[in-house]
C-alpha positions in Angstrom: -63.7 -17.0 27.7 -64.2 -19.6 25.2 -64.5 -16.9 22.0 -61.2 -14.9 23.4 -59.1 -18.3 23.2 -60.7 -19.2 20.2 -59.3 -15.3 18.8 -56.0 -16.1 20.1 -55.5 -19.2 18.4 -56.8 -17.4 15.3 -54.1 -14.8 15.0 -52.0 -16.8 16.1 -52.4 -19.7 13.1 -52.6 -15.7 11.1 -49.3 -14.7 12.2 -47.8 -18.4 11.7 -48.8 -18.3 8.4 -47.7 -15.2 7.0 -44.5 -16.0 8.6 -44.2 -19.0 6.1 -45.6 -17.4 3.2 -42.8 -14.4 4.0 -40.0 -16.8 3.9 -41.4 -19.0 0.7 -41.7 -15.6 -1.1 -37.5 -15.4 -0.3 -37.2 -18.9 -1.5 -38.9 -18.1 -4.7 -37.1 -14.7 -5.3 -33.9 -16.8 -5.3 -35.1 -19.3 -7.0 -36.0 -17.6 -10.0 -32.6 -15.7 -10.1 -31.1 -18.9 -10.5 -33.4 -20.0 -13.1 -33.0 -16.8 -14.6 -29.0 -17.2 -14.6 -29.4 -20.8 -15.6 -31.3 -19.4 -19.0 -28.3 -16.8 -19.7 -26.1 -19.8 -19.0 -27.6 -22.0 -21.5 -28.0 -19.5 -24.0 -31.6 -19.3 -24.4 -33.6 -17.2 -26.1 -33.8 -13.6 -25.2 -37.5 -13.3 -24.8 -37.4 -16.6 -22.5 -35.0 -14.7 -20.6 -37.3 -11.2 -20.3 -40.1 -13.3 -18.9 -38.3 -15.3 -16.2 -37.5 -11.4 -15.5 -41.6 -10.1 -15.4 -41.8 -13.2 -13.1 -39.1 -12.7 -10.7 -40.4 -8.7 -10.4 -43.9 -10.2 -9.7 -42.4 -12.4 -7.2 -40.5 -8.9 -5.3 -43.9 -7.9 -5.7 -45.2 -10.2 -3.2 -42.7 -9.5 -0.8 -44.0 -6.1 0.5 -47.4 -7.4 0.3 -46.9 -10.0 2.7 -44.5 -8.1 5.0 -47.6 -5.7 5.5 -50.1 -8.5 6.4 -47.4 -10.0 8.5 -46.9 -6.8 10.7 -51.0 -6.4 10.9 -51.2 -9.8 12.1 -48.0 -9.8 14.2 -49.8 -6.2 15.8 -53.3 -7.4 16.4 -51.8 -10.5 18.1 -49.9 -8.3 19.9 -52.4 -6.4 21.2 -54.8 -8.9 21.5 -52.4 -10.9 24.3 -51.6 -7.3 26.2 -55.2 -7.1 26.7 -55.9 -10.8 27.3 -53.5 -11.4 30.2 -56.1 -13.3 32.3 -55.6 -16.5 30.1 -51.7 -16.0 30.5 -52.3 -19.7 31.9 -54.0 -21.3 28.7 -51.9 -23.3 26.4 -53.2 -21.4 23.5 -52.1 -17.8 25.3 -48.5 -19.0 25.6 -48.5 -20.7 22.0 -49.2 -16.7 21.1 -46.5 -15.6 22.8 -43.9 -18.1 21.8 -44.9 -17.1 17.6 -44.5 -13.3 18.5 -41.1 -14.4 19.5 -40.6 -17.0 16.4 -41.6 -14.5 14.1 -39.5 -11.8 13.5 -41.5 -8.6 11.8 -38.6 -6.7 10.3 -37.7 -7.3 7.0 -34.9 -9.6 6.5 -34.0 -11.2 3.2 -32.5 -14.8 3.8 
């Protein structure tokens, strides 16, 4: 019994996680369109303004990335509580439950 709690609390710190790295990936996508509108603003040199560009398309990059991980995890924590009902009385089984519910896997940019 002590292993399957262990797994829940696991996937269930995974699925936290990925949650916050999702929505700091949004932060940083808008972030660096302001910086990049800042540049233009202060007339800066074109080339400085091309690579705030290669970095905001790395950060897009990430975005897919970590919405894949986040579905895994949000899946295997899924499946892992449908099959673990038997500690539906644990704290650590109802801490699962409550982040499945916290942490939306569709794709929504803030």
């Amino acid at each position: 019994m002590a292993e399957r709690v262990r797994q829940i609390k696991i996937k269930t710190g995974v699925l936290k996680r990925l949650g916050k790295e999702r929505e700091f990936n949004f932060k940083e996508v808008a972030q660096q369109e302001k910086r990049i509108q800042k540049y233009k603003d202060e007339g800066r040199d074109e080339y400085d303004v091309r690579k705030q560009y290669e970095v905001l398309d790395e950060c897009k990059m990430m975005i897919p990335n970590t919405q894949q991980r986040l579905e895994a995890a949000h899946a295997e924590l899924q499946t892992l509580i449908d099959t673990e009902t038997d500690l539906s009385d644990t704290a650590e089984y109802k801490a699962a439950v409550e982040m499945i519910k916290n942490v939306p896997i569709q794709l929504v940019e803030q």
